Amino acid sequence: MKTKTSSALAAIAVALALCTMFAAHARADWRSRASTEAAEYLLERFGVKAGRSVPALAKRIESLAARYGDEAIMAVRKGGPEAVGLVEAAGADGARALRVLAVHGEEGAARVLARPAAMKQFLRYGDEAAMVLVKHPGVAEPLVERGGAQAVRALSSVNPRNGRRLAMLMEEDIAKTGSHAQLLEVVGKHGDGAADFIWRNKGVLAGGAALTVFLANPEPFLKGTRDIAQVATDGVVKPVVSGTVTLLCVLLGVIAVAVCGVGVLAHKYGLPKPEYIGQALGMLKR
């Protein structure tokens, strides 16, 4: 009985081993065929830009698939002629580079992986940075370099037109107030609505005082319950009125002191004789 049981278990073990071997062989065979098909597709579409020959390119693709998984085959197929070389150049970050290709395709290859500064930003700030670099070409890279994670969040919240506006605002007087970080934070939180508002009112906000009030509590202005122009006007009119009132108070004080002084002198010495007053007026006329 024990012999029969042992024989049955041995037979099952052998069967499982054979199945595993055949599955591994089948998987390797599929990977090889898929890599060859991907190489043929890339060479047919892009010519020598993709590689020297189908066998050579297929071998490189299969190597990536063996290292990072079969998903790498589809990713480099979507990534265009330079995809394989870009993943290889990424070294230890190859898996992350493949993720960019899988999500963004040729645009991810051209706007992120092929640009050293953009690649550095992607590795530092993650997948959201890759998204904004693809979404805002020519705009995101310098803005992220300046604004860091806040710029990434702001650009991810706006459309391409407002992305361009945001980049221009960062070069104008409104950003020279030293509040660009807070400005990016507001846009990152409120998106296109905030970007549109800031663009329409950039002249008023560049004054400084209105910008400070807006950044402290932007919601009322964005909802239209408070007028940014009125804030700017108050910032100009109130100091002028206050200064005028202060000047009048000073003048009235001087006049009051003078009147009191004259009163004291008149009480002590009496009123001046008419001829003395005439002489004093004559001297003033001279």
mmCIF file of C-alpha atoms in Angstrom:
data_model
loop_
_atom_site.group_PDB
_atom_site.id
_atom_site.type_symbol
_atom_site.label_atom_id
_atom_site.label_comp_id
_atom_site.label_asym_id
_atom_site.label_seq_id
_atom_site.Cartn_x
_atom_site.Cartn_y
_atom_site.Cartn_z
ATOM 1 C CA MET A 1 0.000 0.000 0.000
ATOM 2 C CA LYS A 2 2.764 2.365 0.936
ATOM 3 C CA THR A 3 4.589 1.505 -2.287
ATOM 4 C CA LYS A 4 1.537 2.348 -4.379
ATOM 5 C CA THR A 5 1.090 5.675 -2.549
ATOM 6 C CA SER A 6 4.736 6.602 -3.026
ATOM 7 C CA SER A 7 4.528 5.724 -6.696
ATOM 8 C CA ALA A 8 1.443 7.883 -7.147
ATOM 9 C CA LEU A 9 3.049 10.864 -5.410
ATOM 10 C CA ALA A 10 6.166 10.436 -7.535
ATOM 11 C CA ALA A 11 4.062 10.375 -10.685
ATOM 12 C CA ILE A 12 2.278 13.587 -9.634
ATOM 13 C CA ALA A 13 5.588 15.295 -8.884
ATOM 14 C CA VAL A 14 6.955 14.296 -12.281
ATOM 15 C CA ALA A 15 3.801 15.553 -13.989
ATOM 16 C CA LEU A 16 4.012 18.912 -12.182
ATOM 17 C CA ALA A 17 7.663 19.259 -13.107
ATOM 18 C CA LEU A 18 6.890 18.540 -16.749
ATOM 19 C CA CYS A 19 4.031 21.040 -16.734
ATOM 20 C CA THR A 20 6.264 23.696 -15.204
ATOM 21 C CA MET A 21 8.980 23.002 -17.744
ATOM 22 C CA PHE A 22 6.570 23.120 -20.661
ATOM 23 C CA ALA A 23 4.979 26.332 -19.296
ATOM 24 C CA ALA A 24 8.373 27.987 -18.930
ATOM 25 C CA HIS A 25 9.335 26.886 -22.425
ATOM 26 C CA ALA A 26 6.048 28.118 -23.833
ATOM 27 C CA ARG A 27 6.467 31.456 -22.034
ATOM 28 C CA ALA A 28 9.991 31.881 -23.328
ATOM 29 C CA ASP A 29 8.806 30.970 -26.823
ATOM 30 C CA TRP A 30 5.985 33.523 -26.604
ATOM 31 C CA ARG A 31 8.381 36.184 -25.324
ATOM 32 C CA SER A 32 10.751 35.526 -28.202
ATOM 33 C CA ARG A 33 7.957 35.739 -30.806
ATOM 34 C CA ALA A 34 6.476 38.894 -29.210
ATOM 35 C CA SER A 35 9.911 40.550 -29.122
ATOM 36 C CA THR A 36 10.468 39.715 -32.783
ATOM 37 C CA GLU A 37 7.063 41.095 -33.739
ATOM 38 C CA ALA A 38 7.769 44.305 -31.801
ATOM 39 C CA ALA A 39 11.156 44.653 -33.529
ATOM 40 C CA GLU A 40 9.557 44.123 -36.932
ATOM 41 C CA TYR A 41 6.916 46.746 -36.165
ATOM 42 C CA LEU A 42 9.454 49.334 -35.015
ATOM 43 C CA LEU A 43 11.782 48.790 -37.991
ATOM 44 C CA GLU A 44 8.898 48.849 -40.447
ATOM 45 C CA ARG A 45 7.599 52.113 -39.033
ATOM 46 C CA PHE A 46 10.818 53.954 -38.180
ATOM 47 C CA GLY A 47 13.512 52.266 -40.242
ATOM 48 C CA VAL A 48 17.122 52.438 -39.107
ATOM 49 C CA LYS A 49 16.206 54.902 -36.355
ATOM 50 C CA ALA A 50 14.857 51.939 -34.412
ATOM 51 C CA GLY A 51 17.796 49.570 -34.905
ATOM 52 C CA ARG A 52 20.164 47.802 -37.293
ATOM 53 C CA SER A 53 18.173 44.616 -37.864
ATOM 54 C CA VAL A 54 15.174 42.656 -36.600
ATOM 55 C CA PRO A 55 17.222 39.940 -34.836
ATOM 56 C CA ALA A 56 19.463 42.452 -33.057
ATOM 57 C CA LEU A 57 16.571 44.658 -31.940
ATOM 58 C CA ALA A 58 14.453 41.650 -30.952
ATOM 59 C CA LYS A 59 17.267 40.375 -28.747
ATOM 60 C CA ARG A 60 17.466 43.714 -26.923
ATOM 61 C CA ILE A 61 13.682 43.820 -26.429
ATOM 62 C CA GLU A 62 13.653 40.238 -25.151
ATOM 63 C CA SER A 63 16.412 41.108 -22.700
ATOM 64 C CA LEU A 64 14.317 43.957 -21.311
ATOM 65 C CA ALA A 65 11.301 41.662 -21.024
ATOM 66 C CA ALA A 66 13.344 39.069 -19.143
ATOM 67 C CA ARG A 67 14.515 41.749 -16.700
ATOM 68 C CA TYR A 68 11.364 43.838 -16.204
ATOM 69 C CA GLY A 69 8.531 41.552 -17.281
ATOM 70 C CA ASP A 70 6.661 40.931 -20.514
ATOM 71 C CA GLU A 71 4.923 44.303 -20.205
ATOM 72 C CA ALA A 72 8.195 45.826 -21.369
ATOM 73 C CA ILE A 73 7.546 44.532 -24.898
ATOM 74 C CA MET A 74 4.342 46.526 -25.293
ATOM 75 C CA ALA A 75 5.888 49.570 -23.599
ATOM 76 C CA VAL A 76 8.840 49.831 -26.004
ATOM 77 C CA ARG A 77 6.509 49.165 -28.918
ATOM 78 C CA LYS A 78 4.474 52.230 -27.859
ATOM 79 C CA GLY A 79 7.581 54.297 -27.155
ATOM 80 C CA GLY A 80 8.869 54.787 -30.671
ATOM 81 C CA PRO A 81 12.268 54.305 -32.318
ATOM 82 C CA GLU A 82 14.434 55.359 -29.360
ATOM 83 C CA ALA A 83 12.457 53.556 -26.675
ATOM 84 C CA VAL A 84 14.774 50.569 -26.239
ATOM 85 C CA GLY A 85 17.897 52.723 -26.000
ATOM 86 C CA LEU A 86 16.238 55.114 -23.547
ATOM 87 C CA VAL A 87 15.231 52.290 -21.216
ATOM 88 C CA GLU A 88 18.717 50.801 -21.410
ATOM 89 C CA ALA A 89 20.237 54.227 -20.674
ATOM 90 C CA ALA A 90 18.002 54.604 -17.613
ATOM 91 C CA GLY A 91 19.950 51.831 -15.900
ATOM 92 C CA ALA A 92 18.585 51.152 -12.425
ATOM 93 C CA ASP A 93 15.575 53.335 -13.253
ATOM 94 C CA GLY A 94 14.631 51.226 -16.255
ATOM 95 C CA ALA A 95 11.382 50.037 -14.688
ATOM 96 C CA ARG A 96 10.276 53.629 -14.125
ATOM 97 C CA ALA A 97 11.257 54.556 -17.678
ATOM 98 C CA LEU A 98 9.135 51.688 -19.003
ATOM 99 C CA ARG A 99 6.192 52.978 -16.981
ATOM 100 C CA VAL A 100 6.505 56.365 -18.696
ATOM 101 C CA LEU A 101 6.493 54.654 -22.107
ATOM 102 C CA ALA A 102 3.521 52.476 -21.177
ATOM 103 C CA VAL A 103 1.454 55.503 -20.116
ATOM 104 C CA HIS A 104 2.646 58.267 -22.471
ATOM 105 C CA GLY A 105 4.130 56.424 -25.451
ATOM 106 C CA GLU A 106 6.256 58.381 -27.912
ATOM 107 C CA GLU A 107 5.501 61.691 -26.179
ATOM 108 C CA GLY A 108 6.858 60.267 -22.945
ATOM 109 C CA ALA A 109 10.017 59.170 -24.732
ATOM 110 C CA ALA A 110 10.561 62.540 -26.431
ATOM 111 C CA ARG A 111 9.473 64.900 -23.643
ATOM 112 C CA VAL A 112 10.719 63.044 -20.569
ATOM 113 C CA LEU A 113 13.176 60.209 -21.129
ATOM 114 C CA ALA A 114 15.148 61.871 -23.946
ATOM 115 C CA ARG A 115 15.631 65.140 -22.027
ATOM 116 C CA PRO A 116 18.167 64.971 -19.164
ATOM 117 C CA ALA A 117 16.604 67.800 -17.135
ATOM 118 C CA ALA A 118 13.085 66.440 -17.596
ATOM 119 C CA MET A 119 14.231 62.923 -16.713
ATOM 120 C CA LYS A 120 15.812 64.268 -13.534
ATOM 121 C CA GLN A 121 12.577 66.049 -12.622
ATOM 122 C CA PHE A 122 10.561 62.881 -13.258
ATOM 123 C CA LEU A 123 12.846 60.808 -11.048
ATOM 124 C CA ARG A 124 12.604 63.427 -8.300
ATOM 125 C CA TYR A 125 8.882 64.260 -8.381
ATOM 126 C CA GLY A 126 7.400 61.052 -9.749
ATOM 127 C CA ASP A 127 4.687 60.087 -12.219
ATOM 128 C CA GLU A 128 2.796 63.372 -11.812
ATOM 129 C CA ALA A 129 5.881 65.209 -13.059
ATOM 130 C CA ALA A 130 6.021 62.957 -16.118
ATOM 131 C CA MET A 131 2.393 63.768 -16.804
ATOM 132 C CA VAL A 132 2.892 67.548 -16.671
ATOM 133 C CA LEU A 133 6.071 67.347 -18.756
ATOM 134 C CA VAL A 134 4.078 65.576 -21.469
ATOM 135 C CA LYS A 135 1.001 67.782 -21.041
ATOM 136 C CA HIS A 136 2.893 71.113 -21.098
ATOM 137 C CA PRO A 137 5.847 70.729 -23.525
ATOM 138 C CA GLY A 138 8.277 73.638 -23.484
ATOM 139 C CA VAL A 139 6.539 75.104 -20.423
ATOM 140 C CA ALA A 140 6.733 72.555 -17.634
ATOM 141 C CA GLU A 141 10.474 71.956 -17.578
ATOM 142 C CA PRO A 142 11.628 75.522 -16.704
ATOM 143 C CA LEU A 143 8.642 76.091 -14.418
ATOM 144 C CA VAL A 144 9.246 72.873 -12.469
ATOM 145 C CA GLU A 145 12.924 73.768 -12.246
ATOM 146 C CA ARG A 146 11.929 77.013 -10.563
ATOM 147 C CA GLY A 147 8.868 75.992 -8.567
ATOM 148 C CA GLY A 148 9.556 72.337 -7.746
ATOM 149 C CA ALA A 149 6.723 70.194 -6.388
ATOM 150 C CA GLN A 150 4.377 73.212 -6.186
ATOM 151 C CA ALA A 151 4.835 73.834 -9.906
ATOM 152 C CA VAL A 152 4.111 70.161 -10.632
ATOM 153 C CA ARG A 153 0.840 70.332 -8.695
ATOM 154 C CA ALA A 154 -0.142 73.632 -10.312
ATOM 155 C CA LEU A 155 0.514 72.399 -13.856
ATOM 156 C CA SER A 156 -1.316 69.146 -13.225
ATOM 157 C CA SER A 157 -4.407 71.193 -12.301
ATOM 158 C CA VAL A 158 -4.619 73.413 -15.404
ATOM 159 C CA ASN A 159 -5.092 73.040 -19.138
ATOM 160 C CA PRO A 160 -2.293 73.765 -21.640
ATOM 161 C CA ARG A 161 -3.422 77.370 -22.241
ATOM 162 C CA ASN A 162 -3.337 78.199 -18.554
ATOM 163 C CA GLY A 163 -0.056 76.356 -18.268
ATOM 164 C CA ARG A 164 1.441 78.803 -20.764
ATOM 165 C CA ARG A 165 -0.137 81.729 -18.921
ATOM 166 C CA LEU A 166 1.287 80.504 -15.645
ATOM 167 C CA ALA A 167 4.754 80.322 -17.152
ATOM 168 C CA MET A 168 4.425 83.908 -18.419
ATOM 169 C CA LEU A 169 3.161 85.125 -15.049
ATOM 170 C CA MET A 170 6.254 83.707 -13.389
ATOM 171 C CA GLU A 171 8.347 86.029 -15.562
ATOM 172 C CA GLU A 172 6.273 89.165 -14.932
ATOM 173 C CA ASP A 173 6.013 91.678 -12.073
ATOM 174 C CA ILE A 174 3.430 89.602 -10.236
ATOM 175 C CA ALA A 175 6.031 86.912 -9.501
ATOM 176 C CA LYS A 176 8.773 89.399 -8.670
ATOM 177 C CA THR A 177 6.987 90.227 -5.434
ATOM 178 C CA GLY A 178 8.441 87.024 -4.002
ATOM 179 C CA SER A 179 5.039 85.342 -3.746
ATOM 180 C CA HIS A 180 5.395 82.887 -6.627
ATOM 181 C CA ALA A 181 5.359 79.867 -4.294
ATOM 182 C CA GLN A 182 2.027 80.900 -2.753
ATOM 183 C CA LEU A 183 0.689 81.704 -6.207
ATOM 184 C CA LEU A 184 1.524 78.204 -7.465
ATOM 185 C CA GLU A 185 -0.050 76.727 -4.349
ATOM 186 C CA VAL A 186 -3.331 78.552 -5.008
ATOM 187 C CA VAL A 187 -3.392 77.388 -8.633
ATOM 188 C CA GLY A 188 -2.563 73.842 -7.557
ATOM 189 C CA LYS A 189 -5.559 73.877 -5.215
ATOM 190 C CA HIS A 190 -8.117 75.714 -7.358
ATOM 191 C CA GLY A 191 -6.993 74.820 -10.898
ATOM 192 C CA ASP A 192 -8.095 76.630 -14.039
ATOM 193 C CA GLY A 193 -10.472 78.922 -12.145
ATOM 194 C CA ALA A 194 -7.599 80.403 -10.158
ATOM 195 C CA ALA A 195 -5.319 80.588 -13.198
ATOM 196 C CA ASP A 196 -7.988 82.452 -15.215
ATOM 197 C CA PHE A 197 -8.629 84.886 -12.347
ATOM 198 C CA ILE A 198 -4.942 85.656 -11.814
ATOM 199 C CA TRP A 199 -4.394 86.164 -15.549
ATOM 200 C CA ARG A 200 -7.364 88.558 -15.877
ATOM 201 C CA ASN A 201 -6.299 90.568 -12.827
ATOM 202 C CA LYS A 202 -2.530 90.373 -13.166
ATOM 203 C CA GLY A 203 -2.199 94.162 -13.428
ATOM 204 C CA VAL A 204 -4.072 94.741 -10.182
ATOM 205 C CA LEU A 205 -2.332 91.890 -8.380
ATOM 206 C CA ALA A 206 1.104 93.117 -9.432
ATOM 207 C CA GLY A 207 0.592 96.074 -7.093
ATOM 208 C CA GLY A 208 1.470 93.922 -4.110
ATOM 209 C CA ALA A 209 -1.161 94.810 -1.514
ATOM 210 C CA ALA A 210 -4.024 93.224 -3.477
ATOM 211 C CA LEU A 211 -1.915 90.109 -4.112
ATOM 212 C CA THR A 212 -1.261 89.708 -0.391
ATOM 213 C CA VAL A 213 -4.978 89.904 0.401
ATOM 214 C CA PHE A 214 -5.855 87.492 -2.413
ATOM 215 C CA LEU A 215 -3.273 84.885 -1.418
ATOM 216 C CA ALA A 216 -4.381 85.033 2.221
ATOM 217 C CA ASN A 217 -7.948 84.044 1.292
ATOM 218 C CA PRO A 218 -8.557 83.483 -2.432
ATOM 219 C CA GLU A 219 -11.959 81.756 -2.235
ATOM 220 C CA PRO A 220 -14.158 84.918 -1.956
ATOM 221 C CA PHE A 221 -12.481 86.453 -5.007
ATOM 222 C CA LEU A 222 -12.724 83.243 -7.050
ATOM 223 C CA LYS A 223 -16.401 82.861 -6.122
ATOM 224 C CA GLY A 224 -17.105 86.504 -7.000
ATOM 225 C CA THR A 225 -18.238 87.541 -3.540
ATOM 226 C CA ARG A 226 -15.382 89.993 -3.156
ATOM 227 C CA ASP A 227 -13.907 92.473 -5.681
ATOM 228 C CA ILE A 228 -10.128 92.511 -6.073
ATOM 229 C CA ALA A 229 -10.286 95.930 -7.767
ATOM 230 C CA GLN A 230 -11.971 97.384 -4.681
ATOM 231 C CA VAL A 231 -9.188 95.970 -2.512
ATOM 232 C CA ALA A 232 -6.605 97.684 -4.704
ATOM 233 C CA THR A 233 -8.568 100.974 -4.621
ATOM 234 C CA ASP A 234 -8.875 100.849 -0.846
ATOM 235 C CA GLY A 235 -5.154 100.282 -0.630
ATOM 236 C CA VAL A 236 -4.575 103.598 -2.445
ATOM 237 C CA VAL A 237 -7.458 105.796 -1.238
ATOM 238 C CA LYS A 238 -7.276 105.024 2.488
ATOM 239 C CA PRO A 239 -3.630 106.037 2.907
ATOM 240 C CA VAL A 240 -4.262 109.280 0.972
ATOM 241 C CA VAL A 241 -7.320 110.158 3.057
ATOM 242 C CA SER A 242 -5.528 109.240 6.232
ATOM 243 C CA GLY A 243 -2.572 111.412 5.273
ATOM 244 C CA THR A 244 -4.833 114.354 4.425
ATOM 245 C CA VAL A 245 -6.667 114.104 7.741
ATOM 246 C CA THR A 246 -3.371 113.957 9.617
ATOM 247 C CA LEU A 247 -2.125 117.086 7.834
ATOM 248 C CA LEU A 248 -5.308 118.994 8.643
ATOM 249 C CA CYS A 249 -5.048 117.986 12.290
ATOM 250 C CA VAL A 250 -1.478 119.258 12.423
ATOM 251 C CA LEU A 251 -2.464 122.584 10.808
ATOM 252 C CA LEU A 252 -5.374 123.042 13.170
ATOM 253 C CA GLY A 253 -3.082 122.302 16.099
ATOM 254 C CA VAL A 254 -0.577 124.929 14.929
ATOM 255 C CA ILE A 255 -3.366 127.494 14.480
ATOM 256 C CA ALA A 256 -4.757 126.715 17.940
ATOM 257 C CA VAL A 257 -1.304 127.135 19.532
ATOM 258 C CA ALA A 258 -0.818 130.447 17.705
ATOM 259 C CA VAL A 259 -4.219 131.766 18.808
ATOM 260 C CA CYS A 260 -3.506 130.768 22.385
ATOM 261 C CA GLY A 261 -0.118 132.481 22.218
ATOM 262 C CA VAL A 262 -1.672 135.697 20.925
ATOM 263 C CA GLY A 263 -4.311 135.551 23.631
ATOM 264 C CA VAL A 264 -1.700 135.145 26.361
ATOM 265 C CA LEU A 265 0.378 138.059 25.019
ATOM 266 C CA ALA A 266 -2.711 140.271 24.715
ATOM 267 C CA HIS A 267 -3.728 139.492 28.292
ATOM 268 C CA LYS A 268 -0.230 140.215 29.620
ATOM 269 C CA TYR A 269 0.723 143.283 27.588
ATOM 270 C CA GLY A 270 -2.606 144.481 26.252
ATOM 271 C CA LEU A 271 -3.684 144.898 22.676
ATOM 272 C CA PRO A 272 -1.063 146.405 20.323
ATOM 273 C CA LYS A 273 -1.538 150.017 19.294
ATOM 274 C CA PRO A 274 -2.953 150.622 15.786
ATOM 275 C CA GLU A 275 0.264 152.245 14.583
ATOM 276 C CA TYR A 276 2.263 149.142 15.525
ATOM 277 C CA ILE A 277 -0.136 146.944 13.589
ATOM 278 C CA GLY A 278 0.206 149.252 10.577
ATOM 279 C CA GLN A 279 4.001 149.080 10.740
ATOM 280 C CA ALA A 280 3.904 145.243 10.927
ATOM 281 C CA LEU A 281 1.601 144.989 7.888
ATOM 282 C CA GLY A 282 3.855 147.389 5.990
ATOM 283 C CA MET A 283 6.866 145.192 6.692
ATOM 284 C CA LEU A 284 4.956 142.114 5.451
ATOM 285 C CA LYS A 285 4.068 143.868 2.200
ATOM 286 C CA ARG A 286 7.762 144.527 1.540
#
